[in-house]
Amino acid sequence: MSDVSVCVRDAAGQVTRKSLQAGQSVNIPGQQPFEVTGENLNQLRVFFQGQRIWFQAEATRLRLTAATASD
């Protein structure tokens, strides 16, 4: 796995840019929904609300929105 640069924007417009190395973990706080952009996103292991998020091979953008419990 090579280094991956990502940009995460939250609902408040707060932008966090990270260059991640293989095996590196980061926690990015903020208000959902989140928009994740970058190249080679399929090389990342992203978890959101305790679930792993899988990227398609060519994906460069993903929107993460919290699930709501239904009665």
Short mmCIF file of C-alpha atoms in Angstrom, two decimals:
data_model
loop_
_atom_site.label_atom_id
_atom_site.label_comp_id
_atom_site.label_asym_id
_atom_site.label_seq_id
_atom_site.Cartn_x
_atom_site.Cartn_y
_atom_site.Cartn_z
CA MET A 1 0.00 0.00 0.00
CA SER A 2 1.31 3.44 -0.93
CA ASP A 3 0.66 6.71 0.88
CA VAL A 4 -2.83 8.09 0.36
CA SER A 5 -3.87 11.75 0.66
CA VAL A 6 -7.46 12.42 1.65
CA CYS A 7 -9.63 15.43 2.30
CA VAL A 8 -12.60 15.16 4.68
CA ARG A 9 -15.25 17.90 4.85
CA ASP A 10 -17.93 17.80 7.53
CA ALA A 11 -21.41 19.34 7.56
CA ALA A 12 -20.08 22.53 9.18
CA GLY A 13 -17.61 22.99 6.31
CA GLN A 14 -14.58 22.06 8.44
CA VAL A 15 -11.93 20.56 6.15
CA THR A 16 -9.28 18.11 7.34
CA ARG A 17 -6.48 17.06 5.00
CA LYS A 18 -4.35 14.03 5.82
CA SER A 19 -1.54 12.19 4.08
CA LEU A 20 -1.73 8.65 5.42
CA GLN A 21 1.05 6.10 5.40
CA ALA A 22 0.52 2.34 5.34
CA GLY A 23 -0.85 1.15 8.68
CA GLN A 24 -1.49 4.65 10.03
CA SER A 25 -4.71 5.30 11.97
CA VAL A 26 -6.43 8.66 12.41
CA ASN A 27 -9.69 9.80 13.96
CA ILE A 28 -11.39 12.74 12.27
CA PRO A 29 -14.12 14.31 14.41
CA GLY A 30 -16.84 16.53 13.05
CA GLN A 31 -20.50 16.83 12.18
CA GLN A 32 -21.96 14.32 9.75
CA PRO A 33 -22.51 13.96 6.90
CA PHE A 34 -18.86 13.70 5.86
CA GLU A 35 -17.52 13.94 2.33
CA VAL A 36 -14.27 12.03 1.75
CA THR A 37 -12.28 12.80 -1.40
CA GLY A 38 -8.93 11.65 -2.71
CA GLU A 39 -7.13 9.28 -5.04
CA ASN A 40 -6.71 5.56 -4.32
CA LEU A 41 -9.43 5.58 -1.67
CA ASN A 42 -9.83 1.83 -2.11
CA GLN A 43 -6.46 1.45 -0.34
CA LEU A 44 -7.95 2.85 2.89
CA ARG A 45 -9.64 0.98 5.71
CA VAL A 46 -12.39 3.41 6.75
CA PHE A 47 -14.78 2.76 9.62
CA PHE A 48 -17.94 4.82 10.17
CA GLN A 49 -20.37 4.10 13.01
CA GLY A 50 -18.46 0.89 13.73
CA GLN A 51 -18.87 -0.47 10.20
CA ARG A 52 -16.14 -0.85 7.61
CA ILE A 53 -16.73 1.22 4.49
CA TRP A 54 -15.59 -0.32 1.21
CA PHE A 55 -14.64 1.89 -1.73
CA GLN A 56 -15.00 0.89 -5.37
CA ALA A 57 -11.67 0.67 -7.20
CA GLU A 58 -12.09 3.96 -9.10
CA ALA A 59 -13.83 5.90 -6.32
CA THR A 60 -12.54 9.41 -5.66
CA ARG A 61 -15.44 10.67 -3.51
CA LEU A 62 -17.76 9.24 -0.89
CA ARG A 63 -20.45 10.78 1.31
CA LEU A 64 -20.93 9.28 4.78
CA THR A 65 -24.26 9.88 6.48
CA ALA A 66 -25.24 8.46 9.87
CA ALA A 67 -27.89 5.77 9.91
CA THR A 68 -30.95 6.34 12.03
CA ALA A 69 -32.66 3.69 14.13
CA SER A 70 -36.14 2.87 12.96
CA ASP A 71 -38.82 1.65 15.33
#
